[in-house]
Amino acid sequence: MAMVPSLGSTYTTLHVTIQVDPSNVEPFLAALRPCWAACIREPECILFDVFHSGAEPGTFRFTEVWTKDEKWFREHQLTKPYYEPYLAITQPMWVADRKMEFFERIGGWCYIDEAYSVGSVNP
């Protein structure tokens, strides 16, 4: 069995998948914006990217990178009060359960072209 190289850090990548009815795409994004803005101001958040599926309208994927581990994220980050209004508005829009997957980054396998950051927000 192949060994995965040690990460050497506690960086955690979280992939979140949320599905809403396509008619709720704009209201969902409007409700997400304040929560997203609060998250990217957290010192532990080093990336928060939001994607929408062209093949499956209403399906969103968030990719978040945090400088802490999954335990910290669940115990500290998810308890922040700015999630409450976001969840109160968006959970009724969900057409499936939210999927949260945690991964540890493997060093030496990251490439980001400058073009990718065009249009990014710097808090």
mmCIF file of N, CA and C in Angstrom:
data_model
loop_
_atom_site.group_PDB
_atom_site.id
_atom_site.type_symbol
_atom_site.label_atom_id
_atom_site.label_comp_id
_atom_site.label_asym_id
_atom_site.label_seq_id
_atom_site.Cartn_x
_atom_site.Cartn_y
_atom_site.Cartn_z
ATOM 1 N N MET A 1 0.839 -1.182 0.000
ATOM 2 C CA MET A 1 0.000 0.000 0.000
ATOM 3 C C MET A 1 0.884 1.246 0.000
ATOM 4 N N ALA A 2 0.631 2.161 -0.904
ATOM 5 C CA ALA A 2 1.436 3.370 -1.025
ATOM 6 C C ALA A 2 1.179 4.305 0.149
ATOM 7 N N MET A 3 2.233 4.918 0.609
ATOM 8 C CA MET A 3 2.116 5.884 1.700
ATOM 9 C C MET A 3 1.921 7.282 1.116
ATOM 10 N N VAL A 4 1.036 8.053 1.708
ATOM 11 C CA VAL A 4 0.832 9.434 1.307
ATOM 12 C C VAL A 4 1.853 10.276 2.053
ATOM 13 N N PRO A 5 2.571 11.158 1.351
ATOM 14 C CA PRO A 5 3.565 11.990 2.028
ATOM 15 C C PRO A 5 2.939 12.801 3.153
ATOM 16 N N SER A 6 3.707 12.988 4.209
ATOM 17 C CA SER A 6 3.233 13.783 5.338
ATOM 18 C C SER A 6 3.041 15.228 4.913
ATOM 19 N N LEU A 7 1.988 15.810 5.371
ATOM 20 C CA LEU A 7 1.677 17.189 5.044
ATOM 21 C C LEU A 7 2.630 18.151 5.739
ATOM 22 N N GLY A 8 2.935 17.868 6.967
ATOM 23 C CA GLY A 8 3.821 18.741 7.714
ATOM 24 C C GLY A 8 3.146 20.019 8.201
ATOM 25 N N SER A 9 1.838 20.100 8.076
ATOM 26 C CA SER A 9 1.105 21.254 8.593
ATOM 27 C C SER A 9 -0.305 20.803 8.941
ATOM 28 N N THR A 10 -1.071 21.707 9.509
ATOM 29 C CA THR A 10 -2.443 21.351 9.866
ATOM 30 C C THR A 10 -3.442 21.945 8.883
ATOM 31 N N TYR A 11 -2.980 22.413 7.728
ATOM 32 C CA TYR A 11 -3.913 22.966 6.745
ATOM 33 C C TYR A 11 -4.952 21.927 6.381
ATOM 34 N N THR A 12 -6.187 22.365 6.373
ATOM 35 C CA THR A 12 -7.302 21.490 6.035
ATOM 36 C C THR A 12 -8.089 22.119 4.895
ATOM 37 N N THR A 13 -8.428 21.297 3.921
ATOM 38 C CA THR A 13 -9.284 21.749 2.827
ATOM 39 C C THR A 13 -10.656 21.140 3.029
ATOM 40 N N LEU A 14 -11.646 21.983 2.936
ATOM 41 C CA LEU A 14 -13.028 21.558 3.089
ATOM 42 C C LEU A 14 -13.741 21.759 1.764
ATOM 43 N N HIS A 15 -14.392 20.701 1.294
ATOM 44 C CA HIS A 15 -15.241 20.786 0.105
ATOM 45 C C HIS A 15 -16.681 20.639 0.577
ATOM 46 N N VAL A 16 -17.486 21.634 0.301
ATOM 47 C CA VAL A 16 -18.895 21.626 0.688
ATOM 48 C C VAL A 16 -19.730 21.619 -0.585
ATOM 49 N N THR A 17 -20.686 20.704 -0.650
ATOM 50 C CA THR A 17 -21.610 20.670 -1.782
ATOM 51 C C THR A 17 -23.014 20.942 -1.263
ATOM 52 N N ILE A 18 -23.658 21.913 -1.876
ATOM 53 C CA ILE A 18 -25.030 22.271 -1.522
ATOM 54 C C ILE A 18 -25.838 22.335 -2.809
ATOM 55 N N GLN A 19 -27.019 21.738 -2.755
ATOM 56 C CA GLN A 19 -27.917 21.756 -3.907
ATOM 57 C C GLN A 19 -29.183 22.519 -3.542
ATOM 58 N N VAL A 20 -29.522 23.491 -4.381
ATOM 59 C CA VAL A 20 -30.770 24.235 -4.222
ATOM 60 C C VAL A 20 -31.541 24.139 -5.534
ATOM 61 N N ASP A 21 -32.825 24.403 -5.469
ATOM 62 C CA ASP A 21 -33.607 24.453 -6.696
ATOM 63 C C ASP A 21 -33.033 25.566 -7.578
ATOM 64 N N PRO A 22 -32.898 25.333 -8.878
ATOM 65 C CA PRO A 22 -32.329 26.364 -9.756
ATOM 66 C C PRO A 22 -33.016 27.726 -9.643
ATOM 67 N N SER A 23 -34.272 27.748 -9.284
ATOM 68 C CA SER A 23 -34.965 29.033 -9.118
ATOM 69 C C SER A 23 -34.456 29.812 -7.908
ATOM 70 N N ASN A 24 -33.700 29.150 -7.028
ATOM 71 C CA ASN A 24 -33.180 29.792 -5.816
ATOM 72 C C ASN A 24 -31.707 30.167 -5.904
ATOM 73 N N VAL A 25 -31.110 30.080 -7.083
ATOM 74 C CA VAL A 25 -29.678 30.375 -7.212
ATOM 75 C C VAL A 25 -29.356 31.788 -6.732
ATOM 76 N N GLU A 26 -30.045 32.780 -7.232
ATOM 77 C CA GLU A 26 -29.746 34.167 -6.846
ATOM 78 C C GLU A 26 -30.036 34.438 -5.369
ATOM 79 N N PRO A 27 -31.193 34.022 -4.832
ATOM 80 C CA PRO A 27 -31.417 34.232 -3.390
ATOM 81 C C PRO A 27 -30.389 33.497 -2.523
ATOM 82 N N PHE A 28 -29.965 32.317 -2.968
ATOM 83 C CA PHE A 28 -28.955 31.572 -2.223
ATOM 84 C C PHE A 28 -27.650 32.359 -2.173
ATOM 85 N N LEU A 29 -27.203 32.841 -3.328
ATOM 86 C CA LEU A 29 -25.950 33.601 -3.371
ATOM 87 C C LEU A 29 -26.046 34.889 -2.555
ATOM 88 N N ALA A 30 -27.188 35.530 -2.582
ATOM 89 C CA ALA A 30 -27.370 36.753 -1.790
ATOM 90 C C ALA A 30 -27.260 36.456 -0.296
ATOM 91 N N ALA A 31 -27.795 35.326 0.141
ATOM 92 C CA ALA A 31 -27.718 34.945 1.559
ATOM 93 C C ALA A 31 -26.318 34.472 1.932
ATOM 94 N N LEU A 32 -25.622 33.870 0.981
ATOM 95 C CA LEU A 32 -24.262 33.377 1.235
ATOM 96 C C LEU A 32 -23.263 34.516 1.393
ATOM 97 N N ARG A 33 -23.423 35.593 0.638
ATOM 98 C CA ARG A 33 -22.408 36.656 0.580
ATOM 99 C C ARG A 33 -21.965 37.169 1.956
ATOM 100 N N PRO A 34 -22.859 37.538 2.880
ATOM 101 C CA PRO A 34 -22.380 38.038 4.178
ATOM 102 C C PRO A 34 -21.608 36.983 4.977
ATOM 103 N N CYS A 35 -22.030 35.735 4.893
ATOM 104 C CA CYS A 35 -21.332 34.662 5.602
ATOM 105 C C CYS A 35 -19.954 34.445 4.987
ATOM 106 N N TRP A 36 -19.895 34.395 3.671
ATOM 107 C CA TRP A 36 -18.624 34.251 2.956
ATOM 108 C C TRP A 36 -17.679 35.402 3.326
ATOM 109 N N ALA A 37 -18.207 36.630 3.329
ATOM 110 C CA ALA A 37 -17.386 37.798 3.653
ATOM 111 C C ALA A 37 -16.826 37.710 5.071
ATOM 112 N N ALA A 38 -17.616 37.199 6.002
ATOM 113 C CA ALA A 38 -17.133 37.035 7.378
ATOM 114 C C ALA A 38 -16.070 35.943 7.448
ATOM 115 N N CYS A 39 -16.286 34.853 6.734
ATOM 116 C CA CYS A 39 -15.312 33.752 6.735
ATOM 117 C C CYS A 39 -13.956 34.197 6.210
ATOM 118 N N ILE A 40 -13.953 34.945 5.099
ATOM 119 C CA ILE A 40 -12.661 35.302 4.502
ATOM 120 C C ILE A 40 -11.898 36.322 5.340
ATOM 121 N N ARG A 41 -12.557 36.925 6.311
ATOM 122 C CA ARG A 41 -11.863 37.826 7.241
ATOM 123 C C ARG A 41 -11.258 37.079 8.426
ATOM 124 N N GLU A 42 -11.597 35.811 8.574
ATOM 125 C CA GLU A 42 -11.020 35.023 9.670
ATOM 126 C C GLU A 42 -9.534 34.785 9.381
ATOM 127 N N PRO A 43 -8.662 34.973 10.370
ATOM 128 C CA PRO A 43 -7.230 34.785 10.112
ATOM 129 C C PRO A 43 -6.868 33.354 9.717
ATOM 130 N N GLU A 44 -7.691 32.391 10.081
ATOM 131 C CA GLU A 44 -7.409 30.989 9.763
ATOM 132 C C GLU A 44 -7.840 30.606 8.345
ATOM 133 N N CYS A 45 -8.603 31.454 7.688
ATOM 134 C CA CYS A 45 -9.085 31.162 6.331
ATOM 135 C C CYS A 45 -8.077 31.696 5.320
ATOM 136 N N ILE A 46 -7.531 30.800 4.500
ATOM 137 C CA ILE A 46 -6.575 31.263 3.495
ATOM 138 C C ILE A 46 -7.108 31.127 2.071
ATOM 139 N N LEU A 47 -8.261 30.507 1.907
ATOM 140 C CA LEU A 47 -8.904 30.430 0.597
ATOM 141 C C LEU A 47 -10.359 30.055 0.795
ATOM 142 N N PHE A 48 -11.229 30.698 0.043
ATOM 143 C CA PHE A 48 -12.650 30.329 0.045
ATOM 144 C C PHE A 48 -13.159 30.624 -1.354
ATOM 145 N N ASP A 49 -13.354 29.591 -2.129
ATOM 146 C CA ASP A 49 -13.753 29.707 -3.525
ATOM 147 C C ASP A 49 -15.142 29.097 -3.689
ATOM 148 N N VAL A 50 -16.004 29.759 -4.426
ATOM 149 C CA VAL A 50 -17.378 29.300 -4.630
ATOM 150 C C VAL A 50 -17.563 28.952 -6.103
ATOM 151 N N PHE A 51 -18.122 27.770 -6.357
ATOM 152 C CA PHE A 51 -18.345 27.282 -7.715
ATOM 153 C C PHE A 51 -19.819 26.938 -7.898
ATOM 154 N N HIS A 52 -20.291 27.047 -9.139
ATOM 155 C CA HIS A 52 -21.655 26.663 -9.497
ATOM 156 C C HIS A 52 -21.571 25.739 -10.702
ATOM 157 N N SER A 53 -22.312 24.657 -10.679
ATOM 158 C CA SER A 53 -22.279 23.675 -11.760
ATOM 159 C C SER A 53 -23.121 24.129 -12.946
ATOM 160 N N GLY A 54 -22.492 24.206 -14.109
ATOM 161 C CA GLY A 54 -23.237 24.497 -15.325
ATOM 162 C C GLY A 54 -24.070 23.308 -15.770
ATOM 163 N N ALA A 55 -23.589 22.103 -15.456
ATOM 164 C CA ALA A 55 -24.296 20.878 -15.840
ATOM 165 C C ALA A 55 -25.474 20.582 -14.914
ATOM 166 N N GLU A 56 -25.374 21.025 -13.664
ATOM 167 C CA GLU A 56 -26.432 20.793 -12.677
ATOM 168 C C GLU A 56 -26.773 22.116 -11.998
ATOM 169 N N PRO A 57 -27.545 22.974 -12.671
ATOM 170 C CA PRO A 57 -27.884 24.272 -12.076
ATOM 171 C C PRO A 57 -28.473 24.108 -10.673
ATOM 172 N N GLY A 58 -27.994 24.957 -9.776
ATOM 173 C CA GLY A 58 -28.424 24.877 -8.384
ATOM 174 C C GLY A 58 -27.457 24.099 -7.508
ATOM 175 N N THR A 59 -26.445 23.476 -8.116
ATOM 176 C CA THR A 59 -25.444 22.738 -7.345
ATOM 177 C C THR A 59 -24.216 23.620 -7.160
ATOM 178 N N PHE A 60 -23.880 23.856 -5.901
ATOM 179 C CA PHE A 60 -22.738 24.690 -5.543
ATOM 180 C C PHE A 60 -21.670 23.843 -4.870
ATOM 181 N N ARG A 61 -20.426 24.226 -5.073
ATOM 182 C CA ARG A 61 -19.298 23.608 -4.378
ATOM 183 C C ARG A 61 -18.458 24.737 -3.821
ATOM 184 N N PHE A 62 -18.205 24.673 -2.531
ATOM 185 C CA PHE A 62 -17.282 25.606 -1.891
ATOM 186 C C PHE A 62 -15.987 24.849 -1.645
ATOM 187 N N THR A 63 -14.878 25.493 -1.913
ATOM 188 C CA THR A 63 -13.582 24.957 -1.547
ATOM 189 C C THR A 63 -12.968 25.952 -0.579
ATOM 190 N N GLU A 64 -12.724 25.477 0.626
ATOM 191 C CA GLU A 64 -12.193 26.332 1.684
ATOM 192 C C GLU A 64 -10.886 25.730 2.184
ATOM 193 N N VAL A 65 -9.897 26.572 2.421
ATOM 194 C CA VAL A 65 -8.643 26.109 3.009
ATOM 195 C C VAL A 65 -8.438 26.878 4.307
ATOM 196 N N TRP A 66 -8.212 26.112 5.367
ATOM 197 C CA TRP A 66 -8.065 26.658 6.714
ATOM 198 C C TRP A 66 -6.729 26.227 7.300
ATOM 199 N N THR A 67 -6.140 27.081 8.134
ATOM 200 C CA THR A 67 -4.844 26.778 8.739
ATOM 201 C C THR A 67 -4.955 25.875 9.959
ATOM 202 N N LYS A 68 -6.151 25.444 10.268
ATOM 203 C CA LYS A 68 -6.391 24.558 11.411
ATOM 204 C C LYS A 68 -6.952 23.232 10.926
ATOM 205 N N ASP A 69 -7.102 22.285 11.843
ATOM 206 C CA ASP A 69 -7.581 20.953 11.463
ATOM 207 C C ASP A 69 -9.111 20.858 11.520
ATOM 208 N N GLU A 70 -9.616 19.697 11.110
ATOM 209 C CA GLU A 70 -11.063 19.475 11.074
ATOM 210 C C GLU A 70 -11.693 19.630 12.452
ATOM 211 N N LYS A 71 -11.043 19.124 13.484
ATOM 212 C CA LYS A 71 -11.588 19.225 14.843
ATOM 213 C C LYS A 71 -11.791 20.693 15.219
ATOM 214 N N TRP A 72 -10.779 21.512 14.977
ATOM 215 C CA TRP A 72 -10.899 22.942 15.268
ATOM 216 C C TRP A 72 -12.047 23.538 14.465
ATOM 217 N N PHE A 73 -12.116 23.204 13.183
ATOM 218 C CA PHE A 73 -13.158 23.771 12.330
ATOM 219 C C PHE A 73 -14.541 23.457 12.883
ATOM 220 N N ARG A 74 -14.772 22.210 13.237
ATOM 221 C CA ARG A 74 -16.091 21.807 13.739
ATOM 222 C C ARG A 74 -16.401 22.435 15.102
ATOM 223 N N GLU A 75 -15.390 22.516 15.967
ATOM 224 C CA GLU A 75 -15.617 23.013 17.329
ATOM 225 C C GLU A 75 -15.609 24.532 17.440
ATOM 226 N N HIS A 76 -14.884 25.208 16.564
ATOM 227 C CA HIS A 76 -14.734 26.659 16.693
ATOM 228 C C HIS A 76 -15.337 27.432 15.522
ATOM 229 N N GLN A 77 -14.938 27.092 14.313
ATOM 230 C CA GLN A 77 -15.399 27.864 13.166
ATOM 231 C C GLN A 77 -16.903 27.725 12.943
ATOM 232 N N LEU A 78 -17.397 26.513 12.964
ATOM 233 C CA LEU A 78 -18.825 26.303 12.687
ATOM 234 C C LEU A 78 -19.747 26.879 13.758
ATOM 235 N N THR A 79 -19.180 27.304 14.878
ATOM 236 C CA THR A 79 -19.997 27.881 15.948
ATOM 237 C C THR A 79 -20.095 29.407 15.853
ATOM 238 N N LYS A 80 -19.468 29.999 14.856
ATOM 239 C CA LYS A 80 -19.485 31.459 14.713
ATOM 240 C C LYS A 80 -20.917 31.931 14.435
ATOM 241 N N PRO A 81 -21.325 33.040 15.031
ATOM 242 C CA PRO A 81 -22.715 33.495 14.908
ATOM 243 C C PRO A 81 -23.132 33.895 13.493
ATOM 244 N N TYR A 82 -22.186 34.221 12.631
ATOM 245 C CA TYR A 82 -22.591 34.651 11.287
ATOM 246 C C TYR A 82 -23.113 33.513 10.413
ATOM 247 N N TYR A 83 -22.970 32.265 10.858
ATOM 248 C CA TYR A 83 -23.568 31.150 10.118
ATOM 249 C C TYR A 83 -25.085 31.078 10.342
ATOM 250 N N GLU A 84 -25.554 31.564 11.484
ATOM 251 C CA GLU A 84 -26.976 31.425 11.838
ATOM 252 C C GLU A 84 -27.922 32.054 10.819
ATOM 253 N N PRO A 85 -27.756 33.337 10.448
ATOM 254 C CA PRO A 85 -28.689 33.895 9.462
ATOM 255 C C PRO A 85 -28.554 33.228 8.092
ATOM 256 N N TYR A 86 -27.327 32.883 7.715
ATOM 257 C CA TYR A 86 -27.113 32.198 6.436
ATOM 258 C C TYR A 86 -27.874 30.874 6.405
ATOM 259 N N LEU A 87 -27.730 30.074 7.453
ATOM 260 C CA LEU A 87 -28.412 28.777 7.495
ATOM 261 C C LEU A 87 -29.923 28.932 7.604
ATOM 262 N N ALA A 88 -30.383 29.906 8.376
ATOM 263 C CA ALA A 88 -31.829 30.117 8.520
ATOM 264 C C ALA A 88 -32.479 30.426 7.173
ATOM 265 N N ILE A 89 -31.776 31.173 6.343
ATOM 266 C CA ILE A 89 -32.319 31.535 5.031
ATOM 267 C C ILE A 89 -32.129 30.417 4.013
ATOM 268 N N THR A 90 -30.951 29.783 4.009
ATOM 269 C CA THR A 90 -30.639 28.855 2.913
ATOM 270 C C THR A 90 -31.078 27.414 3.140
ATOM 271 N N GLN A 91 -31.075 26.932 4.376
ATOM 272 C CA GLN A 91 -31.449 25.527 4.590
ATOM 273 C C GLN A 91 -32.806 25.172 3.990
ATOM 274 N N PRO A 92 -33.817 26.021 4.088
ATOM 275 C CA PRO A 92 -35.087 25.676 3.445
ATOM 276 C C PRO A 92 -34.981 25.570 1.916
ATOM 277 N N MET A 93 -33.935 26.138 1.334
ATOM 278 C CA MET A 93 -33.732 26.064 -0.118
ATOM 279 C C MET A 93 -33.073 24.755 -0.550
ATOM 280 N N TRP A 94 -32.405 24.080 0.386
ATOM 281 C CA TRP A 94 -31.653 22.877 0.028
ATOM 282 C C TRP A 94 -32.600 21.786 -0.455
ATOM 283 N N VAL A 95 -32.221 21.108 -1.542
ATOM 284 C CA VAL A 95 -33.020 19.987 -2.054
ATOM 285 C C VAL A 95 -32.362 18.650 -1.714
ATOM 286 N N ALA A 96 -31.217 18.701 -1.056
ATOM 287 C CA ALA A 96 -30.505 17.508 -0.582
ATOM 288 C C ALA A 96 -29.687 17.930 0.628
ATOM 289 N N ASP A 97 -29.264 16.961 1.415
ATOM 290 C CA ASP A 97 -28.421 17.272 2.563
ATOM 291 C C ASP A 97 -27.100 17.878 2.102
ATOM 292 N N ARG A 98 -26.600 18.810 2.879
ATOM 293 C CA ARG A 98 -25.291 19.403 2.616
ATOM 294 C C ARG A 98 -24.229 18.328 2.794
ATOM 295 N N LYS A 99 -23.253 18.329 1.915
ATOM 296 C CA LYS A 99 -22.152 17.368 2.003
ATOM 297 C C LYS A 99 -20.880 18.139 2.348
ATOM 298 N N MET A 100 -20.213 17.715 3.431
ATOM 299 C CA MET A 100 -18.964 18.337 3.858
ATOM 300 C C MET A 100 -17.877 17.275 3.865
ATOM 301 N N GLU A 101 -16.796 17.533 3.120
ATOM 302 C CA GLU A 101 -15.682 16.592 3.042
ATOM 303 C C GLU A 101 -14.394 17.325 3.401
ATOM 304 N N PHE A 102 -13.635 16.751 4.319
ATOM 305 C CA PHE A 102 -12.380 17.343 4.768
ATOM 306 C C PHE A 102 -11.200 16.569 4.189
ATOM 307 N N PHE A 103 -10.205 17.305 3.719
ATOM 308 C CA PHE A 103 -8.994 16.709 3.177
ATOM 309 C C PHE A 103 -7.787 17.448 3.727
ATOM 310 N N GLU A 104 -6.659 16.741 3.796
ATOM 311 C CA GLU A 104 -5.393 17.374 4.152
ATOM 312 C C GLU A 104 -4.589 17.553 2.875
ATOM 313 N N ARG A 105 -4.015 18.714 2.711
ATOM 314 C CA ARG A 105 -3.234 19.037 1.523
ATOM 315 C C ARG A 105 -1.914 18.276 1.539
ATOM 316 N N ILE A 106 -1.528 17.788 0.376
ATOM 317 C CA ILE A 106 -0.228 17.141 0.212
ATOM 318 C C ILE A 106 0.710 18.176 -0.394
ATOM 319 N N GLY A 107 1.777 18.492 0.318
ATOM 320 C CA GLY A 107 2.733 19.469 -0.175
ATOM 321 C C GLY A 107 3.364 19.047 -1.496
ATOM 322 N N GLY A 108 3.746 20.026 -2.301
ATOM 323 C CA GLY A 108 4.417 19.753 -3.561
ATOM 324 C C GLY A 108 3.481 19.468 -4.723
ATOM 325 N N TRP A 109 2.173 19.633 -4.519
ATOM 326 C CA TRP A 109 1.202 19.330 -5.566
ATOM 327 C C TRP A 109 0.262 20.503 -5.832
ATOM 328 N N CYS A 110 0.701 21.701 -5.613
ATOM 329 C CA CYS A 110 -0.167 22.861 -5.812
ATOM 330 C C CYS A 110 0.417 23.770 -6.885
ATOM 331 N N TYR A 111 -0.411 24.130 -7.824
ATOM 332 C CA TYR A 111 -0.041 25.107 -8.837
ATOM 333 C C TYR A 111 -1.223 26.053 -9.000
ATOM 334 N N ILE A 112 -0.955 27.335 -8.978
ATOM 335 C CA ILE A 112 -1.994 28.330 -9.210
ATOM 336 C C ILE A 112 -1.430 29.376 -10.163
ATOM 337 N N ASP A 113 -2.015 29.472 -11.331
ATOM 338 C CA ASP A 113 -1.620 30.484 -12.301
ATOM 339 C C ASP A 113 -2.177 31.832 -11.849
ATOM 340 N N GLU A 114 -1.443 32.899 -12.109
ATOM 341 C CA GLU A 114 -1.905 34.238 -11.735
ATOM 342 C C GLU A 114 -3.275 34.550 -12.319
ATOM 343 N N ALA A 115 -3.571 34.006 -13.492
ATOM 344 C CA ALA A 115 -4.850 34.279 -14.150
ATOM 345 C C ALA A 115 -6.027 33.809 -13.304
ATOM 346 N N TYR A 116 -5.807 32.791 -12.472
ATOM 347 C CA TYR A 116 -6.900 32.268 -11.654
ATOM 348 C C TYR A 116 -7.397 33.301 -10.654
ATOM 349 N N SER A 117 -6.506 34.124 -10.157
ATOM 350 C CA SER A 117 -6.895 35.080 -9.118
ATOM 351 C C SER A 117 -7.530 36.351 -9.678
ATOM 352 N N VAL A 118 -7.606 36.488 -11.003
ATOM 353 C CA VAL A 118 -8.255 37.656 -11.590
ATOM 354 C C VAL A 118 -9.714 37.673 -11.140
ATOM 355 N N GLY A 119 -10.132 38.784 -10.605
ATOM 356 C CA GLY A 119 -11.503 38.903 -10.113
ATOM 357 C C GLY A 119 -11.669 38.455 -8.679
ATOM 358 N N SER A 120 -10.585 38.066 -8.035
ATOM 359 C CA SER A 120 -10.659 37.643 -6.638
ATOM 360 C C SER A 120 -10.849 38.847 -5.730
ATOM 361 N N VAL A 121 -11.304 38.570 -4.530
ATOM 362 C CA VAL A 121 -11.513 39.604 -3.523
ATOM 363 C C VAL A 121 -10.419 39.473 -2.487
ATOM 364 N N ASN A 122 -9.840 40.582 -2.104
ATOM 365 C CA ASN A 122 -8.841 40.591 -1.047
ATOM 366 C C ASN A 122 -9.439 41.362 0.119
ATOM 367 N N PRO A 123 -9.771 40.643 1.211
ATOM 368 C CA PRO A 123 -10.479 41.315 2.322
ATOM 369 C C PRO A 123 -9.698 42.402 2.920
#
